[in-house]
CSV table of C-alpha atoms in Angstrom, one decimal:
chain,number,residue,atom,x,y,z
A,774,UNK,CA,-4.2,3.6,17.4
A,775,UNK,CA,-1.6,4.9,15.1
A,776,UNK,CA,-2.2,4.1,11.3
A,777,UNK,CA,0.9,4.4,9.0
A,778,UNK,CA,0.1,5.5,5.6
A,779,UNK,CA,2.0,4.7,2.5
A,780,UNK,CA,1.3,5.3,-0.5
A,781,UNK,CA,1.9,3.1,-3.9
A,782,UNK,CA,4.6,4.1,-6.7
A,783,UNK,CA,4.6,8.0,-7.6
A,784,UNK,CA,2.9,9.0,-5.0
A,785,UNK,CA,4.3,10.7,-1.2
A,786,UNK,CA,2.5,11.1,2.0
A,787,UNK,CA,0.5,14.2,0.7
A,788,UNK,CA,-1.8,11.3,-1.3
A,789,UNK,CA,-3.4,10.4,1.8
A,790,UNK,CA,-4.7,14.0,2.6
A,791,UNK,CA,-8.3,13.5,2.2
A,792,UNK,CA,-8.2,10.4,4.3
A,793,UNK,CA,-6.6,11.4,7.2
A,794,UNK,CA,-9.6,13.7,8.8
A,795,UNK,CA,-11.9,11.0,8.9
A,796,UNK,CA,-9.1,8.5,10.2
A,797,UNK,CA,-8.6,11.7,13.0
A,798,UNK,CA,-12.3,12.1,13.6
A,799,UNK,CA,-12.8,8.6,14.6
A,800,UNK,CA,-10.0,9.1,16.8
A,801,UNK,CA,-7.1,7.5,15.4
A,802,UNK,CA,-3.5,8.8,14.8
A,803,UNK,CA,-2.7,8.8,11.2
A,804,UNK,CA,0.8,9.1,10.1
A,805,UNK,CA,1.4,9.6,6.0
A,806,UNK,CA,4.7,8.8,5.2
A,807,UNK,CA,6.9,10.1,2.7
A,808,UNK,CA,9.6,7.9,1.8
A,809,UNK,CA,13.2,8.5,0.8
A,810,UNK,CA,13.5,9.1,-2.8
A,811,UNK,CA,9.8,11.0,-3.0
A,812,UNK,CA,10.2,14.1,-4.9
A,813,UNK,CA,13.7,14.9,-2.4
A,814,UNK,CA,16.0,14.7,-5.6
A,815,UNK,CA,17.8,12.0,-4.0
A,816,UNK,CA,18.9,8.5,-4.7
A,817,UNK,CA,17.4,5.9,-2.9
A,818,UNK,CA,16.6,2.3,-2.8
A,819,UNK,CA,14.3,0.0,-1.8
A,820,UNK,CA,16.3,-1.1,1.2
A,821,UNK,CA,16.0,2.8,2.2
A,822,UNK,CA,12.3,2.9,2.1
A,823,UNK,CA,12.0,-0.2,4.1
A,824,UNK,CA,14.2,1.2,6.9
A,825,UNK,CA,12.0,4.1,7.1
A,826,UNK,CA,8.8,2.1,7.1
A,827,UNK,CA,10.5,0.4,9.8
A,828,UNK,CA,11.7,3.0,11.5
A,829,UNK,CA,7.7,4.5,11.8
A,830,UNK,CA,6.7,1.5,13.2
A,831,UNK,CA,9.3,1.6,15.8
A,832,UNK,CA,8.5,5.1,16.6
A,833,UNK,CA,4.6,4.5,17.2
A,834,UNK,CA,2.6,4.5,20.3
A,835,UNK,CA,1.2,0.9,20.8
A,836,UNK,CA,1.3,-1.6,18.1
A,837,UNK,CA,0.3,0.1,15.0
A,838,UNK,CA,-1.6,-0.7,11.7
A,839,UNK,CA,0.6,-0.5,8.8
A,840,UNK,CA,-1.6,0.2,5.9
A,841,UNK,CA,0.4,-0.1,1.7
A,842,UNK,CA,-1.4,1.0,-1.4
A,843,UNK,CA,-0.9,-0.9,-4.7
A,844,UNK,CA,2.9,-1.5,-4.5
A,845,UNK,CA,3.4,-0.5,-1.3
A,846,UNK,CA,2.1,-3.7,0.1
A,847,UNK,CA,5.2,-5.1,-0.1
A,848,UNK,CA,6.8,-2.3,2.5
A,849,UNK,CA,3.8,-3.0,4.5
A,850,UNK,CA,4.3,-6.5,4.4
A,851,UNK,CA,8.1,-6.2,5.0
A,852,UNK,CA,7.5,-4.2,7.9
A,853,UNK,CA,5.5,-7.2,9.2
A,854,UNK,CA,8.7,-9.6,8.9
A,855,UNK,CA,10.6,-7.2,10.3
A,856,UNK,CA,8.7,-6.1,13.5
A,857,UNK,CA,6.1,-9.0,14.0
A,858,UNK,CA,5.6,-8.6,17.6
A,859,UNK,CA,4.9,-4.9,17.1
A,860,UNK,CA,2.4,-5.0,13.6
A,861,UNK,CA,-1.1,-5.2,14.9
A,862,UNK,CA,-2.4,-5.9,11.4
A,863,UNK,CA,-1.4,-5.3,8.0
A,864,UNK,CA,-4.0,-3.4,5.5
A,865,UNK,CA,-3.1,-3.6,1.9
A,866,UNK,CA,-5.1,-1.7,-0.6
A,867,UNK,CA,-5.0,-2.4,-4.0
A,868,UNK,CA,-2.1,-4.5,-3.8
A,869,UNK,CA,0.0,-7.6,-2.8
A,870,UNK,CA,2.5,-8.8,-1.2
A,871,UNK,CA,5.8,-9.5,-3.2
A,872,UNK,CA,7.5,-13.1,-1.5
A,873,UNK,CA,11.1,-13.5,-0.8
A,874,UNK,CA,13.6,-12.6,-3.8
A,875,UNK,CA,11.3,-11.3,-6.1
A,876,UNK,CA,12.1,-7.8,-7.7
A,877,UNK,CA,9.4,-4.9,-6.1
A,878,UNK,CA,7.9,-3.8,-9.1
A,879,UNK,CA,8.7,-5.1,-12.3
A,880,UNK,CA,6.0,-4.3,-14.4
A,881,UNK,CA,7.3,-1.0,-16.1
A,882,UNK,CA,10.5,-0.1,-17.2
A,883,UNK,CA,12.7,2.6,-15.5
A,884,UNK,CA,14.6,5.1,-18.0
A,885,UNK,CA,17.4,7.2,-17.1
A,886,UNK,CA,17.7,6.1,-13.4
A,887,UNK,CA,13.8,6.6,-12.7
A,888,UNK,CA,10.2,5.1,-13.2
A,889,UNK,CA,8.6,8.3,-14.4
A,890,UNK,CA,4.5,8.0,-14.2
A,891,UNK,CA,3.4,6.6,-17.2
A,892,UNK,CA,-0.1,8.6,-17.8
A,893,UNK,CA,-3.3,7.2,-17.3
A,894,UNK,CA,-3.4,5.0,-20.8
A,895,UNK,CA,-1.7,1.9,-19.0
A,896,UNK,CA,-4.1,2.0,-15.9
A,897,UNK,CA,-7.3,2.3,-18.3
A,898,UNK,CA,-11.1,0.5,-17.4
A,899,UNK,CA,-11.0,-0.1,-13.9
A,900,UNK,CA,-8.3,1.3,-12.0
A,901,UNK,CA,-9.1,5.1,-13.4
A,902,UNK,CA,-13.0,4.8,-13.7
A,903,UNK,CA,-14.0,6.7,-10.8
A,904,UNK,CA,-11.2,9.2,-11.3
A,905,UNK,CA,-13.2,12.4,-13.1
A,906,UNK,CA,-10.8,15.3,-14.6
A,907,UNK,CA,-10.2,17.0,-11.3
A,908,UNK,CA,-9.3,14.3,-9.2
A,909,UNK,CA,-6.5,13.3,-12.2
A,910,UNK,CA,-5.3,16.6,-12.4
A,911,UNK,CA,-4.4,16.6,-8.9
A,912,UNK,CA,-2.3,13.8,-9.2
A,913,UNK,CA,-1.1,14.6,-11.9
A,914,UNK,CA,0.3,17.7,-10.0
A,915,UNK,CA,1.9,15.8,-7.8
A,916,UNK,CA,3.2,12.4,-8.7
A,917,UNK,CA,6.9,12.3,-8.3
A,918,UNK,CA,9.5,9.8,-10.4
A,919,UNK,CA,10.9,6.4,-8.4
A,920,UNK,CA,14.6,5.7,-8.1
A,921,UNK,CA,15.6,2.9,-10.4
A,922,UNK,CA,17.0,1.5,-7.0
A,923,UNK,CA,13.6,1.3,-5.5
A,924,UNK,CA,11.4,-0.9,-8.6
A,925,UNK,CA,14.6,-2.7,-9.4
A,926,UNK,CA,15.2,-3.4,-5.8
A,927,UNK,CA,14.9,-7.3,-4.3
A,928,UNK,CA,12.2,-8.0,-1.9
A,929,UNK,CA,14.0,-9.8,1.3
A,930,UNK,CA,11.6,-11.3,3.7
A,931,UNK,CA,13.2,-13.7,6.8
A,932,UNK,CA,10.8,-13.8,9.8
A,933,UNK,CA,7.9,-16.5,9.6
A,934,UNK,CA,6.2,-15.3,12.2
A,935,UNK,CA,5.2,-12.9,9.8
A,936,UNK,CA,2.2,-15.2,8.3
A,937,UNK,CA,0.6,-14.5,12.1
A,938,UNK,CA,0.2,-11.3,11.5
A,939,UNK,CA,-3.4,-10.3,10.7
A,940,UNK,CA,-4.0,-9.6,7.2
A,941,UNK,CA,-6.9,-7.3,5.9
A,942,UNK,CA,-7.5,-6.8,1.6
A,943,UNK,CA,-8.6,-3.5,0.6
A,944,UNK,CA,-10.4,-4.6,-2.4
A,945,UNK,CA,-10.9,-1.8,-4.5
A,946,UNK,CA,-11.1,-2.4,-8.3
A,947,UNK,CA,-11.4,-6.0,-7.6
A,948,UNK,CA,-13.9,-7.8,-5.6
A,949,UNK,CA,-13.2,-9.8,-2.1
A,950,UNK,CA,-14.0,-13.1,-4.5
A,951,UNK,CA,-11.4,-12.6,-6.9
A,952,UNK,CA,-8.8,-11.7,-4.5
A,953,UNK,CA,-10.1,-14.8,-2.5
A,954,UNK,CA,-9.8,-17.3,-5.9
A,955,UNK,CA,-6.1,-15.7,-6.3
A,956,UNK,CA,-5.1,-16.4,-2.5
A,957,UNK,CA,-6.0,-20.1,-3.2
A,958,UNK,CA,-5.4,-20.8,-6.3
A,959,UNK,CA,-1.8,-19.9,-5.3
A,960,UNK,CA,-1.2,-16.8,-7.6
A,961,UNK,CA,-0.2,-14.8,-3.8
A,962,UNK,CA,2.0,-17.1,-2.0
A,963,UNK,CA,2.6,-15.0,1.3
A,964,UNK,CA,-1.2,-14.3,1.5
A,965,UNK,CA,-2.0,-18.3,0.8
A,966,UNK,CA,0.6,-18.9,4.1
A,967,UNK,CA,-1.0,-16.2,6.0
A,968,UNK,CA,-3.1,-17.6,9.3
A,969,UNK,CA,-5.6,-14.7,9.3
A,970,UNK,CA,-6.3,-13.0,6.3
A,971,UNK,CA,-10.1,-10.7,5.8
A,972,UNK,CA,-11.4,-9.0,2.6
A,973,UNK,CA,-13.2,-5.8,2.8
A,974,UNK,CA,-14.9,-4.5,-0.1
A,975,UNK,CA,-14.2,-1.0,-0.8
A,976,UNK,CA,-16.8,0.6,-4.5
A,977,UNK,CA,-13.8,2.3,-6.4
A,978,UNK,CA,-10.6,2.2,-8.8
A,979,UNK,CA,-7.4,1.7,-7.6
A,980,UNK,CA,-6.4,5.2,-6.1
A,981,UNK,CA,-9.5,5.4,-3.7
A,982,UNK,CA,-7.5,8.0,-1.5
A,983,UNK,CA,-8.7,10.5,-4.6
A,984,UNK,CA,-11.6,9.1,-5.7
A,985,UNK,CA,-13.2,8.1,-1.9
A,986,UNK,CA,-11.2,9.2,0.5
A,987,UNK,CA,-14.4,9.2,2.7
A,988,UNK,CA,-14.9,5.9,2.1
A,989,UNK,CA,-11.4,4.4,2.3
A,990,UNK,CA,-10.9,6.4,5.9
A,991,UNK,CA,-14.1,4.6,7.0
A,992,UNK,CA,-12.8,1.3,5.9
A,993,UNK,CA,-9.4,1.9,7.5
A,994,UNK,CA,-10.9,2.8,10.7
A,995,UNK,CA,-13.1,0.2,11.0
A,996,UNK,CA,-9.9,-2.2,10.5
A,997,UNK,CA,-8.2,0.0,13.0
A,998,UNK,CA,-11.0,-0.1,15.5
A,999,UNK,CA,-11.1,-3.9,15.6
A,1000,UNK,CA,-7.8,-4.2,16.7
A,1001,UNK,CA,-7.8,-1.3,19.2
């Protein structure tokens, strides 16, 4: 089945490129997008990126599965209100859902019209502890800044059917138990609403498309085989 990659803040389709031969090899169609705003120089907002993420699922053979890393949950997950007939399944790596009129990432500060990456000192302990010297140095080489637009952008979901959409957590530098206690304790409201949610346990820090590709295509197939 097609599998639409997208990568969290900073990074474009080109993150996914150790992921996608094993996604190929167990014959699925992986498509990494790169969203409006990704290292093109120009403006965009969140609204932009949504379109496009929408626009990919449109444009795919069968019903795809819509995989988000980290912040890019919430374009998965936005994806899923907008096309619910035509997401097989949502697969959300390292991240969450944002609900209804909440801002898409407001945990840094943009400066001069961008979110420039921040170095690895915020992300210390687990996020970064399976990321040796090499595998930071070639992100390093290629993380690119967010529009302001884009963090500071509002999260508008309208569609309920969206809670039927199948759900699967990527749980990298958390276990499936902690993400479970959050669902019910209420901390992830659209996950708490959602009729089918599974956890999959996936050994790594929070950018496993560097530190286990292998691994994460694996996982991502699996998902993607279930549906198929």
């Amino acid at each position: 089945m097609d599998i639409i990659l997208i990568a969290g803040l900073w990074l474009d389709g080109s993150a996914w490129d150790d992921v996608v031969p094993g996604l190929t090899s167990r014959g699925h169609r992986p498509v990494a997008l790169t969203l409006p705003g990704q290292g093109d120089g120009a403006s965009a907002t969140l609204d932009d990126q949504a379109a496009a993420v929408v626009a990919a699922v449109d444009a795919a053979e069968g019903r795809p599965l819509v995989v988000g890393h980290s912040g890019a949950s919430t374009l998965a997950w936005i994806a899923a209100d907008a096309r619910p007939e035509r997401v097989a399944a949502a697969a959300l790596v390292g991240g969450f859902p944002g609900a209804d009129g909440e801002a898409y990432f407001g945990h840094l500060e943009p400066r001069d019209g961008v979110l420039a990456f921040p170095g690895w000192e915020p992300f210390e302990g687990p996020d970064t502890a399976d990321l040796d010297a090499n595998a930071r140095r070639r992100m390093e080489a290629v993380v690119v800044d967010v529009p302001e637009a884009v963090v500071t952008g509002v999260v508008r979901l309208a569609d309920e059917r969206r809670y039927d959409v199948p759900v699967v957590m990527v749980c990298p530098e958390y276990s499936p138990d902690e993400a479970r206690a959050w669902v019910a304790s209420g901390d992830l409201p659209e996950l708490a609403r959602a009729t089918h949610v599974e956890y999959v346990d996936l050994d790594s820090g929070h950018w496993p498309m560097y530190s286990r590709p292998a691994e994460l295509a694996d996982a991502l197939a699996t998902i993607a085989d279930g549906l198929s």
